[in-house]
mmCIF file of C-alpha atoms in Angstrom:
data_model
loop_
_atom_site.group_PDB
_atom_site.id
_atom_site.type_symbol
_atom_site.label_atom_id
_atom_site.label_comp_id
_atom_site.label_asym_id
_atom_site.label_seq_id
_atom_site.Cartn_x
_atom_site.Cartn_y
_atom_site.Cartn_z
ATOM 1 C CA MET A 1 -49.155 35.045 9.260
ATOM 2 C CA THR A 2 -47.506 31.773 8.279
ATOM 3 C CA ILE A 3 -44.006 31.559 6.775
ATOM 4 C CA ILE A 4 -45.492 30.583 3.391
ATOM 5 C CA SER A 5 -47.749 33.649 3.461
ATOM 6 C CA SER A 6 -44.757 35.809 4.409
ATOM 7 C CA VAL A 7 -42.763 34.421 1.500
ATOM 8 C CA LYS A 8 -45.615 35.062 -0.955
ATOM 9 C CA ASN A 9 -46.081 38.580 0.355
ATOM 10 C CA SER A 10 -42.346 39.290 0.133
ATOM 11 C CA LEU A 11 -42.188 38.048 -3.466
ATOM 12 C CA ARG A 12 -45.177 40.217 -4.377
ATOM 13 C CA LEU A 13 -43.523 43.309 -2.939
ATOM 14 C CA MET A 14 -40.210 42.522 -4.683
ATOM 15 C CA LEU A 15 -41.991 42.181 -8.048
ATOM 16 C CA ALA A 16 -43.916 45.387 -7.441
ATOM 17 C CA ASN A 17 -40.622 47.273 -7.003
ATOM 18 C CA LYS A 18 -38.471 45.702 -9.730
ATOM 19 C CA MET A 19 -36.038 48.594 -10.111
ATOM 20 C CA ARG A 20 -35.360 48.902 -6.400
ATOM 21 C CA THR A 21 -34.996 45.120 -6.088
ATOM 22 C CA SER A 22 -32.531 45.015 -9.020
ATOM 23 C CA LEU A 23 -30.371 47.819 -7.648
ATOM 24 C CA THR A 24 -30.428 46.228 -4.204
ATOM 25 C CA LEU A 25 -29.228 42.912 -5.603
ATOM 26 C CA LEU A 26 -26.530 44.357 -7.875
ATOM 27 C CA GLY A 27 -23.756 44.552 -5.282
ATOM 28 C CA LEU A 28 -24.508 41.103 -3.925
ATOM 29 C CA ILE A 29 -24.719 39.555 -7.398
ATOM 30 C CA ILE A 30 -21.297 40.965 -8.264
ATOM 31 C CA GLY A 31 -19.849 39.518 -5.061
ATOM 32 C CA ILE A 32 -21.349 36.051 -5.540
ATOM 33 C CA THR A 33 -20.342 36.044 -9.226
ATOM 34 C CA THR A 34 -16.782 36.741 -8.137
ATOM 35 C CA VAL A 35 -16.921 33.909 -5.588
ATOM 36 C CA ILE A 36 -17.838 31.428 -8.344
ATOM 37 C CA ILE A 37 -15.150 32.803 -10.663
ATOM 38 C CA VAL A 38 -12.513 32.575 -7.906
ATOM 39 C CA PHE A 39 -13.343 28.932 -7.162
ATOM 40 C CA SER A 40 -13.407 28.083 -10.858
ATOM 41 C CA ALA A 41 -10.106 29.893 -11.428
ATOM 42 C CA GLY A 42 -8.605 28.014 -8.485
ATOM 43 C CA GLU A 43 -9.630 24.713 -10.059
ATOM 44 C CA GLY A 44 -8.356 25.856 -13.450
ATOM 45 C CA ILE A 45 -4.981 26.912 -12.046
ATOM 46 C CA ARG A 46 -4.722 23.691 -10.047
ATOM 47 C CA GLY A 47 -5.498 21.604 -13.128
ATOM 48 C CA LEU A 48 -3.050 23.601 -15.250
ATOM 49 C CA VAL A 49 -0.204 23.343 -12.755
ATOM 50 C CA MET A 50 -0.830 19.710 -11.893
ATOM 51 C CA GLY A 51 -0.988 18.857 -15.584
ATOM 52 C CA GLN A 52 2.372 20.526 -16.112
ATOM 53 C CA VAL A 53 3.919 18.680 -13.180
ATOM 54 C CA GLU A 54 2.503 15.392 -14.448
ATOM 55 C CA SER A 55 4.008 16.112 -17.868
ATOM 56 C CA PHE A 56 7.356 15.252 -16.287
ATOM 57 C CA GLY A 57 5.871 11.908 -15.262
ATOM 58 C CA THR A 58 4.464 10.873 -11.901
ATOM 59 C CA ASP A 59 7.241 8.283 -11.650
ATOM 60 C CA ALA A 60 10.042 10.849 -11.620
ATOM 61 C CA ILE A 61 12.292 12.138 -8.848
ATOM 62 C CA ASN A 62 13.950 15.505 -9.304
ATOM 63 C CA THR A 63 17.392 16.157 -7.818
ATOM 64 C CA GLU A 64 18.657 19.712 -8.218
ATOM 65 C CA VAL A 65 21.419 21.826 -6.796
ATOM 66 C CA LYS A 66 20.726 24.354 -4.065
ATOM 67 C CA VAL A 67 22.748 26.791 -2.030
ATOM 68 C CA PRO A 68 23.646 25.159 1.320
ATOM 69 C CA ASN A 69 22.182 26.653 4.483
ATOM 70 C CA ASN A 70 24.356 29.068 6.389
ATOM 71 C CA LYS A 71 25.959 28.097 9.670
ATOM 72 C CA LYS A 72 22.793 28.926 11.563
ATOM 73 C CA GLY A 73 20.725 26.826 9.157
ATOM 74 C CA GLN A 74 18.559 29.784 8.234
ATOM 75 C CA ALA A 75 18.747 29.765 4.441
ATOM 76 C CA SER A 76 15.352 29.107 2.901
ATOM 77 C CA ASP A 77 14.489 27.505 -0.422
ATOM 78 C CA SER A 78 13.502 30.916 -1.789
ATOM 79 C CA GLN A 79 16.836 32.395 -0.704
ATOM 80 C CA SER A 80 18.605 29.495 -2.388
ATOM 81 C CA SER A 81 16.638 30.047 -5.603
ATOM 82 C CA ASN A 82 17.397 33.776 -5.514
ATOM 83 C CA ALA A 83 21.094 33.071 -5.013
ATOM 84 C CA LEU A 84 21.160 30.684 -7.989
ATOM 85 C CA ALA A 85 19.239 33.191 -10.104
ATOM 86 C CA THR A 86 21.799 35.907 -9.346
ATOM 87 C CA GLY A 87 24.721 33.811 -10.528
ATOM 88 C CA VAL A 88 25.794 31.685 -7.554
ATOM 89 C CA GLN A 89 27.146 28.427 -8.996
ATOM 90 C CA ILE A 90 26.966 25.079 -7.212
ATOM 91 C CA THR A 91 29.475 22.844 -8.957
ATOM 92 C CA THR A 92 29.356 19.730 -6.787
ATOM 93 C CA MET A 93 26.772 17.702 -8.738
ATOM 94 C CA THR A 94 28.307 15.777 -11.610
ATOM 95 C CA LEU A 95 27.569 12.999 -14.070
ATOM 96 C CA SER A 96 29.237 10.541 -11.702
ATOM 97 C CA ASP A 97 26.463 11.302 -9.192
ATOM 98 C CA MET A 98 23.926 10.326 -11.839
ATOM 99 C CA ALA A 99 25.804 7.086 -12.512
ATOM 100 C CA ASP A 100 25.658 6.256 -8.795
ATOM 101 C CA ILE A 101 21.942 7.093 -8.612
ATOM 102 C CA ASN A 102 21.289 4.734 -11.537
ATOM 103 C CA ARG A 103 22.689 1.876 -9.425
ATOM 104 C CA LEU A 104 19.978 2.281 -6.776
ATOM 105 C CA PRO A 105 17.511 -0.657 -6.858
ATOM 106 C CA ASN A 106 14.320 1.336 -7.594
ATOM 107 C CA ILE A 107 15.844 3.527 -10.321
ATOM 108 C CA ILE A 108 15.220 2.544 -13.948
ATOM 109 C CA THR A 109 17.312 5.310 -15.526
ATOM 110 C CA SER A 110 18.183 9.000 -15.178
ATOM 111 C CA TYR A 111 19.321 11.941 -17.208
ATOM 112 C CA ALA A 112 21.392 14.885 -16.036
ATOM 113 C CA GLY A 113 21.185 18.336 -17.487
ATOM 114 C CA VAL A 114 22.270 21.946 -17.653
ATOM 115 C CA LEU A 115 20.651 24.973 -19.246
ATOM 116 C CA SER A 116 22.307 27.738 -21.227
ATOM 117 C CA GLN A 117 21.246 30.547 -23.534
ATOM 118 C CA GLU A 118 22.908 31.298 -26.847
ATOM 119 C CA GLN A 119 22.398 33.069 -30.171
ATOM 120 C CA ALA A 120 21.397 30.478 -32.740
ATOM 121 C CA SER A 121 21.825 31.339 -36.397
ATOM 122 C CA TYR A 122 21.044 29.781 -39.749
ATOM 123 C CA GLY A 123 21.592 31.817 -42.881
ATOM 124 C CA ASN A 124 20.269 35.316 -42.161
ATOM 125 C CA GLU A 125 18.083 34.191 -39.256
ATOM 126 C CA VAL A 126 19.441 34.831 -35.779
ATOM 127 C CA ARG A 127 17.435 33.891 -32.692
ATOM 128 C CA LYS A 128 18.160 33.740 -28.993
ATOM 129 C CA ALA A 129 17.391 30.251 -27.727
ATOM 130 C CA PHE A 130 17.681 28.180 -24.590
ATOM 131 C CA ILE A 131 20.093 25.303 -24.982
ATOM 132 C CA TYR A 132 18.823 22.346 -23.008
ATOM 133 C CA GLY A 133 21.668 19.998 -22.330
ATOM 134 C CA VAL A 134 20.211 16.597 -21.450
ATOM 135 C CA GLY A 135 21.441 13.040 -21.660
ATOM 136 C CA SER A 136 20.590 10.520 -24.361
ATOM 137 C CA THR A 137 18.182 8.818 -21.920
ATOM 138 C CA TYR A 138 15.999 11.933 -21.862
ATOM 139 C CA LEU A 139 13.179 10.354 -23.888
ATOM 140 C CA ASP A 140 13.140 7.344 -21.543
ATOM 141 C CA VAL A 141 12.169 9.609 -18.642
ATOM 142 C CA ASP A 142 10.375 12.584 -20.175
ATOM 143 C CA LYS A 143 7.237 12.557 -22.334
ATOM 144 C CA THR A 144 8.765 14.573 -25.186
ATOM 145 C CA GLU A 145 8.203 13.024 -28.611
ATOM 146 C CA ILE A 146 10.146 13.388 -31.858
ATOM 147 C CA ALA A 147 8.207 14.592 -34.903
ATOM 148 C CA GLU A 148 11.010 14.281 -37.481
ATOM 149 C CA GLY A 149 14.407 12.622 -37.481
ATOM 150 C CA ARG A 150 15.678 11.116 -34.237
ATOM 151 C CA PHE A 151 17.155 11.862 -30.825
ATOM 152 C CA TYR A 152 20.899 11.534 -30.210
ATOM 153 C CA THR A 153 22.461 8.337 -28.886
ATOM 154 C CA ALA A 154 24.714 7.538 -25.917
ATOM 155 C CA ALA A 155 27.636 7.085 -28.324
ATOM 156 C CA GLU A 156 27.070 10.571 -29.758
ATOM 157 C CA GLU A 157 26.931 12.047 -26.261
ATOM 158 C CA ASN A 158 30.099 10.312 -25.107
ATOM 159 C CA SER A 159 31.990 11.379 -28.256
ATOM 160 C CA LEU A 160 30.852 15.034 -27.845
ATOM 161 C CA ALA A 161 29.125 14.845 -31.230
ATOM 162 C CA PRO A 162 27.947 18.302 -32.473
ATOM 163 C CA VAL A 163 24.318 17.253 -32.907
ATOM 164 C CA ILE A 164 21.095 18.954 -31.794
ATOM 165 C CA VAL A 165 17.336 18.434 -31.740
ATOM 166 C CA LEU A 166 15.176 21.522 -32.291
ATOM 167 C CA GLY A 167 11.953 22.429 -30.538
ATOM 168 C CA SER A 168 9.100 23.027 -32.974
ATOM 169 C CA SER A 169 8.982 26.797 -32.421
ATOM 170 C CA ILE A 170 12.723 27.496 -32.773
ATOM 171 C CA LYS A 171 12.740 25.298 -35.884
ATOM 172 C CA ASP A 172 10.048 27.482 -37.474
ATOM 173 C CA LYS A 173 11.909 30.654 -36.507
ATOM 174 C CA LEU A 174 15.183 29.513 -38.051
ATOM 175 C CA PHE A 175 14.020 27.432 -41.012
ATOM 176 C CA GLY A 176 10.408 28.415 -41.644
ATOM 177 C CA ASN A 177 8.693 25.768 -43.752
ATOM 178 C CA SER A 178 11.920 24.342 -45.171
ATOM 179 C CA ASP A 179 13.427 21.034 -44.032
ATOM 180 C CA ALA A 180 15.882 21.374 -41.132
ATOM 181 C CA ILE A 181 17.139 17.790 -40.828
ATOM 182 C CA GLY A 182 20.818 17.577 -41.801
ATOM 183 C CA LYS A 183 21.270 21.382 -41.810
ATOM 184 C CA SER A 184 23.808 23.129 -39.566
ATOM 185 C CA VAL A 185 22.989 25.720 -36.929
ATOM 186 C CA ARG A 186 25.736 27.990 -35.604
ATOM 187 C CA LEU A 187 26.051 28.443 -31.847
ATOM 188 C CA ARG A 188 28.914 30.786 -30.998
ATOM 189 C CA GLN A 189 31.682 29.653 -33.362
ATOM 190 C CA GLU A 190 30.557 26.026 -33.475
ATOM 191 C CA ARG A 191 28.322 24.358 -36.041
ATOM 192 C CA PHE A 192 25.805 21.755 -34.897
ATOM 193 C CA THR A 193 23.912 19.375 -37.161
ATOM 194 C CA VAL A 194 20.146 19.137 -36.746
ATOM 195 C CA ILE A 195 19.196 15.464 -36.428
ATOM 196 C CA GLY A 196 15.642 15.785 -35.108
ATOM 197 C CA ILE A 197 12.604 18.004 -34.524
ATOM 198 C CA ALA A 198 10.551 17.624 -31.330
ATOM 199 C CA LYS A 199 6.764 17.604 -31.362
ATOM 200 C CA PRO A 200 5.102 20.734 -29.942
ATOM 201 C CA LYS A 201 5.018 20.543 -26.150
ATOM 202 C CA GLY A 202 4.183 24.099 -25.109
ATOM 203 C CA ALA A 203 5.066 25.800 -21.857
ATOM 204 C CA VAL A 204 5.706 23.626 -18.814
ATOM 205 C CA MET A 205 6.344 25.305 -15.476
ATOM 206 C CA PHE A 206 6.838 28.658 -17.225
ATOM 207 C CA MET A 207 9.411 27.274 -19.688
ATOM 208 C CA ASN A 208 8.492 27.016 -23.367
ATOM 209 C CA PHE A 209 10.071 23.768 -24.480
ATOM 210 C CA ASP A 210 9.188 24.500 -28.099
ATOM 211 C CA ASP A 211 11.862 27.232 -28.048
ATOM 212 C CA PHE A 212 14.520 24.847 -26.702
ATOM 213 C CA ILE A 213 17.452 23.399 -28.579
ATOM 214 C CA TYR A 214 18.258 19.963 -27.178
ATOM 215 C CA MET A 215 21.937 19.035 -27.055
ATOM 216 C CA PRO A 216 23.890 16.185 -25.422
ATOM 217 C CA THR A 217 24.871 17.180 -21.878
ATOM 218 C CA LYS A 218 28.574 16.529 -22.375
ATOM 219 C CA THR A 219 28.613 18.433 -25.677
ATOM 220 C CA LEU A 220 27.092 21.510 -24.038
ATOM 221 C CA GLN A 221 29.404 21.198 -21.040
ATOM 222 C CA LYS A 222 32.626 20.958 -23.026
ATOM 223 C CA LYS A 223 32.028 22.825 -26.291
ATOM 224 C CA LEU A 224 29.960 25.805 -25.154
ATOM 225 C CA MET A 225 30.008 26.230 -21.370
ATOM 226 C CA GLY A 226 33.422 24.871 -20.331
ATOM 227 C CA ILE A 227 32.119 23.153 -17.186
ATOM 228 C CA ASP A 228 32.040 19.645 -15.753
ATOM 229 C CA TYR A 229 29.031 19.901 -13.428
ATOM 230 C CA VAL A 230 25.276 19.593 -13.923
ATOM 231 C CA SER A 231 22.315 21.513 -12.476
ATOM 232 C CA PHE A 232 19.810 18.715 -12.079
ATOM 233 C CA ILE A 233 19.224 14.979 -12.370
ATOM 234 C CA ILE A 234 15.801 13.531 -13.230
ATOM 235 C CA SER A 235 15.356 9.868 -12.317
ATOM 236 C CA LYS A 236 12.626 7.403 -13.284
ATOM 237 C CA VAL A 237 11.523 4.908 -10.637
ATOM 238 C CA SER A 238 10.060 1.461 -11.208
ATOM 239 C CA ASP A 239 7.818 1.444 -8.106
ATOM 240 C CA THR A 240 6.158 4.795 -7.367
ATOM 241 C CA SER A 241 4.955 3.561 -3.975
ATOM 242 C CA ARG A 242 8.624 3.527 -2.912
ATOM 243 C CA SER A 243 9.431 6.986 -4.257
ATOM 244 C CA ASP A 244 9.851 8.475 -0.779
ATOM 245 C CA VAL A 245 12.258 5.706 0.258
ATOM 246 C CA THR A 246 14.186 6.103 -2.989
ATOM 247 C CA ALA A 247 14.406 9.867 -2.452
ATOM 248 C CA GLU A 248 15.997 9.232 0.961
ATOM 249 C CA ASP A 249 18.425 6.780 -0.661
ATOM 250 C CA ILE A 250 19.435 9.490 -3.160
ATOM 251 C CA LYS A 251 19.988 11.958 -0.325
ATOM 252 C CA ASP A 252 22.202 9.504 1.579
ATOM 253 C CA LEU A 253 24.171 8.714 -1.573
ATOM 254 C CA LEU A 254 24.814 12.359 -2.457
ATOM 255 C CA ARG A 255 25.803 13.211 1.115
ATOM 256 C CA ARG A 256 28.459 10.500 0.929
ATOM 257 C CA ASN A 257 29.595 11.656 -2.517
ATOM 258 C CA HIS A 258 29.743 15.314 -1.465
ATOM 259 C CA ASP A 259 31.218 14.590 1.977
ATOM 260 C CA ILE A 260 28.258 16.133 3.841
ATOM 261 C CA SER A 261 27.671 15.009 7.432
ATOM 262 C CA ASP A 262 25.039 17.563 8.422
ATOM 263 C CA PRO A 263 21.767 17.467 6.383
ATOM 264 C CA GLU A 264 21.400 21.221 7.045
ATOM 265 C CA ARG A 265 24.431 21.720 4.794
ATOM 266 C CA ASP A 266 22.989 19.812 1.798
ATOM 267 C CA ASP A 267 23.959 21.366 -1.545
ATOM 268 C CA PHE A 268 21.104 19.579 -3.294
ATOM 269 C CA ARG A 269 17.331 19.171 -3.075
ATOM 270 C CA VAL A 270 15.480 15.926 -3.829
ATOM 271 C CA THR A 271 11.774 16.154 -4.663
ATOM 272 C CA THR A 272 9.304 13.462 -5.645
ATOM 273 C CA MET A 273 6.419 14.327 -7.945
ATOM 274 C CA ALA A 274 3.984 13.619 -5.099
ATOM 275 C CA GLU A 275 5.746 16.226 -2.943
ATOM 276 C CA ALA A 276 5.775 18.734 -5.777
ATOM 277 C CA MET A 277 2.065 18.264 -6.429
ATOM 278 C CA ALA A 278 1.221 18.536 -2.711
ATOM 279 C CA THR A 279 3.178 21.784 -2.453
ATOM 280 C CA LEU A 280 1.517 23.265 -5.520
ATOM 281 C CA ASN A 281 -1.901 22.190 -4.254
ATOM 282 C CA THR A 282 -1.250 24.029 -0.994
ATOM 283 C CA ILE A 283 -0.237 27.143 -2.898
ATOM 284 C CA THR A 284 -3.340 27.138 -5.107
ATOM 285 C CA ASN A 285 -5.585 26.621 -2.064
ATOM 286 C CA ALA A 286 -3.925 29.516 -0.261
ATOM 287 C CA LEU A 287 -4.350 31.713 -3.329
ATOM 288 C CA THR A 288 -8.045 30.784 -3.584
ATOM 289 C CA PHE A 289 -8.705 31.651 0.062
ATOM 290 C CA LEU A 290 -6.796 34.925 -0.289
ATOM 291 C CA LEU A 291 -8.962 35.951 -3.223
ATOM 292 C CA LEU A 292 -12.094 34.900 -1.324
ATOM 293 C CA ALA A 293 -11.077 37.134 1.561
ATOM 294 C CA ILE A 294 -10.882 40.056 -0.886
ATOM 295 C CA VAL A 295 -14.275 39.115 -2.364
ATOM 296 C CA MET A 296 -15.809 39.319 1.116
ATOM 297 C CA ILE A 297 -15.453 43.100 0.894
ATOM 298 C CA SER A 298 -17.848 43.291 -2.051
ATOM 299 C CA LEU A 299 -20.264 40.952 -0.270
ATOM 300 C CA VAL A 300 -20.253 43.200 2.799
ATOM 301 C CA VAL A 301 -20.945 46.193 0.566
ATOM 302 C CA GLY A 302 -23.856 44.305 -1.010
ATOM 303 C CA GLY A 303 -25.166 43.410 2.436
ATOM 304 C CA VAL A 304 -25.022 47.018 3.599
ATOM 305 C CA GLY A 305 -27.002 47.987 0.511
ATOM 306 C CA ILE A 306 -29.698 45.467 1.396
ATOM 307 C CA MET A 307 -29.835 46.780 4.952
ATOM 308 C CA ASN A 308 -30.290 50.364 3.750
ATOM 309 C CA VAL A 309 -33.057 49.352 1.354
ATOM 310 C CA MET A 310 -34.805 47.403 4.115
ATOM 311 C CA TYR A 311 -34.694 50.509 6.329
ATOM 312 C CA VAL A 312 -36.303 52.477 3.491
ATOM 313 C CA SER A 313 -38.908 49.729 3.160
ATOM 314 C CA VAL A 314 -39.720 49.991 6.879
ATOM 315 C CA THR A 315 -40.236 53.734 6.535
ATOM 316 C CA GLU A 316 -42.442 53.363 3.461
ATOM 317 C CA ARG A 317 -44.567 50.656 5.077
ATOM 318 C CA THR A 318 -45.037 52.205 8.516
ATOM 319 C CA MET A 319 -48.811 52.493 7.962
ATOM 320 C CA GLU A 320 -48.989 48.825 6.908
ATOM 321 C CA ILE A 321 -47.083 47.784 10.032
ATOM 322 C CA GLY A 322 -49.465 49.780 12.203
ATOM 323 C CA LEU A 323 -52.530 48.188 10.602
ATOM 324 C CA ARG A 324 -51.129 44.680 10.969
ATOM 325 C CA LYS A 325 -50.342 45.255 14.638
ATOM 326 C CA ALA A 326 -53.781 46.788 15.176
ATOM 327 C CA VAL A 327 -55.475 43.613 13.919
ATOM 328 C CA GLY A 328 -53.400 41.311 16.081
ATOM 329 C CA ALA A 329 -49.987 40.839 14.441
ATOM 330 C CA THR A 330 -47.227 40.421 17.027
ATOM 331 C CA SER A 331 -43.762 41.975 16.950
ATOM 332 C CA SER A 332 -42.331 38.579 16.063
ATOM 333 C CA ASN A 333 -44.713 38.366 13.055
ATOM 334 C CA ILE A 334 -43.499 41.743 11.800
ATOM 335 C CA MET A 335 -39.860 40.840 12.366
ATOM 336 C CA GLN A 336 -40.367 37.532 10.573
ATOM 337 C CA GLN A 337 -41.881 39.312 7.561
ATOM 338 C CA PHE A 338 -38.972 41.721 7.078
ATOM 339 C CA LEU A 339 -36.325 39.096 7.847
ATOM 340 C CA ILE A 340 -37.807 36.758 5.216
ATOM 341 C CA GLU A 341 -37.756 39.601 2.683
ATOM 342 C CA SER A 342 -34.066 40.205 3.395
ATOM 343 C CA ILE A 343 -33.181 36.510 3.142
ATOM 344 C CA LEU A 344 -35.152 36.131 -0.100
ATOM 345 C CA LEU A 345 -33.306 39.093 -1.584
ATOM 346 C CA THR A 346 -29.894 37.671 -0.723
ATOM 347 C CA ILE A 347 -30.743 34.126 -1.853
ATOM 348 C CA LEU A 348 -32.059 35.505 -5.136
ATOM 349 C CA GLY A 349 -28.835 37.460 -5.503
ATOM 350 C CA GLY A 350 -26.882 34.294 -4.729
ATOM 351 C CA VAL A 351 -28.709 32.238 -7.371
ATOM 352 C CA VAL A 352 -28.300 34.911 -10.043
ATOM 353 C CA GLY A 353 -24.648 35.350 -9.034
ATOM 354 C CA CYS A 354 -24.039 31.584 -9.305
ATOM 355 C CA ILE A 355 -25.526 31.485 -12.805
ATOM 356 C CA LEU A 356 -23.647 34.575 -13.965
ATOM 357 C CA GLY A 357 -20.400 33.378 -12.357
ATOM 358 C CA SER A 358 -20.679 30.003 -14.098
ATOM 359 C CA VAL A 359 -21.172 31.700 -17.466
ATOM 360 C CA VAL A 360 -18.189 34.016 -16.958
ATOM 361 C CA ALA A 361 -16.006 31.124 -15.732
ATOM 362 C CA TYR A 362 -16.917 29.152 -18.862
ATOM 363 C CA LEU A 363 -16.033 32.114 -21.092
ATOM 364 C CA ILE A 364 -12.682 32.437 -19.307
ATOM 365 C CA SER A 365 -11.920 28.775 -20.032
ATOM 366 C CA LEU A 366 -12.786 29.317 -23.712
ATOM 367 C CA ALA A 367 -10.551 32.401 -23.871
ATOM 368 C CA ALA A 368 -7.679 30.507 -22.238
ATOM 369 C CA GLY A 369 -8.097 27.678 -24.735
ATOM 370 C CA ALA A 370 -7.979 30.174 -27.595
ATOM 371 C CA PHE A 371 -4.537 31.276 -26.350
ATOM 372 C CA GLY A 372 -3.301 27.697 -26.177
ATOM 373 C CA ILE A 373 -3.611 27.375 -22.397
ATOM 374 C CA THR A 374 -4.942 24.076 -21.068
ATOM 375 C CA TRP A 375 -7.655 25.433 -18.794
ATOM 376 C CA ALA A 376 -10.418 22.980 -17.966
ATOM 377 C CA PHE A 377 -13.794 24.487 -17.052
ATOM 378 C CA SER A 378 -14.643 23.221 -13.592
ATOM 379 C CA ILE A 379 -16.626 24.574 -10.666
ATOM 380 C CA PRO A 380 -16.539 22.513 -7.452
ATOM 381 C CA ILE A 381 -19.807 21.906 -5.597
ATOM 382 C CA ARG A 382 -18.374 23.696 -2.573
ATOM 383 C CA ALA A 383 -18.348 26.920 -4.615
ATOM 384 C CA PHE A 384 -22.149 26.899 -4.864
ATOM 385 C CA VAL A 385 -22.506 25.835 -1.224
ATOM 386 C CA VAL A 386 -20.256 28.697 -0.105
ATOM 387 C CA ALA A 387 -22.026 31.204 -2.383
ATOM 388 C CA ILE A 388 -25.547 30.355 -1.214
ATOM 389 C CA SER A 389 -24.416 30.086 2.415
ATOM 390 C CA PHE A 390 -22.827 33.520 2.252
ATOM 391 C CA SER A 391 -26.004 34.897 0.687
ATOM 392 C CA ALA A 392 -28.234 33.534 3.453
ATOM 393 C CA PHE A 393 -25.744 34.618 6.117
ATOM 394 C CA PHE A 394 -25.607 38.197 4.902
ATOM 395 C CA GLY A 395 -29.386 38.207 4.513
ATOM 396 C CA ILE A 396 -29.793 37.350 8.184
ATOM 397 C CA VAL A 397 -26.987 39.582 9.493
ATOM 398 C CA PHE A 398 -27.982 42.680 7.535
ATOM 399 C CA GLY A 399 -31.721 42.014 7.740
ATOM 400 C CA VAL A 400 -32.026 41.634 11.511
ATOM 401 C CA THR A 401 -31.541 45.304 12.396
ATOM 402 C CA PRO A 402 -34.206 46.740 10.041
ATOM 403 C CA ALA A 403 -36.547 43.858 10.944
ATOM 404 C CA ARG A 404 -36.183 44.639 14.638
ATOM 405 C CA ALA A 405 -36.783 48.328 13.932
ATOM 406 C CA ALA A 406 -40.043 47.430 12.168
ATOM 407 C CA ALA A 407 -41.109 45.104 14.983
ATOM 408 C CA LYS A 408 -40.578 47.795 17.629
ATOM 409 C CA LEU A 409 -42.884 50.352 15.973
ATOM 410 C CA ASP A 410 -45.790 51.447 18.152
ATOM 411 C CA PRO A 411 -49.056 50.656 16.296
ATOM 412 C CA ILE A 412 -50.731 53.944 17.248
ATOM 413 C CA GLU A 413 -47.728 56.034 16.190
ATOM 414 C CA ALA A 414 -47.464 53.961 13.029
ATOM 415 C CA LEU A 415 -51.108 54.627 12.095
ATOM 416 C CA ARG A 416 -50.620 58.353 12.714
ATOM 417 C CA SER A 417 -47.664 58.431 10.277
ATOM 418 C CA GLU A 418 -50.017 58.863 7.329
#
């Protein structure tokens, strides 16, 4: 029997036993559907995260404080972040560092900042809000836009002017539909005049900028926090191809300013946007492969189901196998027949799983969009290649044993089975 004849015969038998075929494919379809969803989710997460990183500008360099390594140089970035989160303060980075960074040849401008949290009140409305202390050059580096009013000036920052710009969400919470420009918001015992409203920006890197109150860095430092240091400096470069060189220049400058001779004792971290995006890309890839490893379990279960059904098929068709061998069919012909049936089942499951997975992935992107999340629907070609390859692989692996069992049947014993 030729391969084409075997394929036709296998399809005929699958159509003749629709219920059994459907139940056999169910586990595999679920597994392949999940494979497509995982790849699509990986692309969606990558696009979401990369979009958020790019919202800071691809021409930016981020300099932030970090806890220096211990004497053995064993402190990790995560340990540093945990230490900062639990209240450890690094007070060595100041506005003078930013002024020195601005003198570097590839730096256009920078802004330094600190973050605080306060109760903001207007009339009877009281809301907890993040106070984002940033310099007057903030709009020159960041992509935030002003919807109403204006941003504060360098003169207002230097004079510690009590002025603020509200994020769109905190404005609505405090003022509703009424005009906020020129009104005063109380923070602690101080009153601050609203001079601008920012356009909606949404959440970026898990921070909702629409709930932020923007305030001059020096005003926040002196009037609310009582400090003279900053937590980060964001710099804009003129030539992105020299970002890595500029980052090294910033490191050398800060080591001189902070009297650091050993790089292992740095109390700062300098990151280019390219480095940040590469790191996040690695994380999303690792997450995708982790989820795929979990999905393999359901694919194995589906493969075992196919193997069991093929064993049942061998038992039911013992008489047929005996007749075919009696009229000249070889063991390899019989094995080929059952192996083709197994592969056809898994490929069919793979195709159906790909279609179903694509539909579910599309619905997920629509649901994310409904919640205001920028989630682009995308399925890489490799997802379909992996899905179909896995289907064929499991078809061969789990189809070989029942096929060999059918091929080994003695024709005389097989004919006597009826």
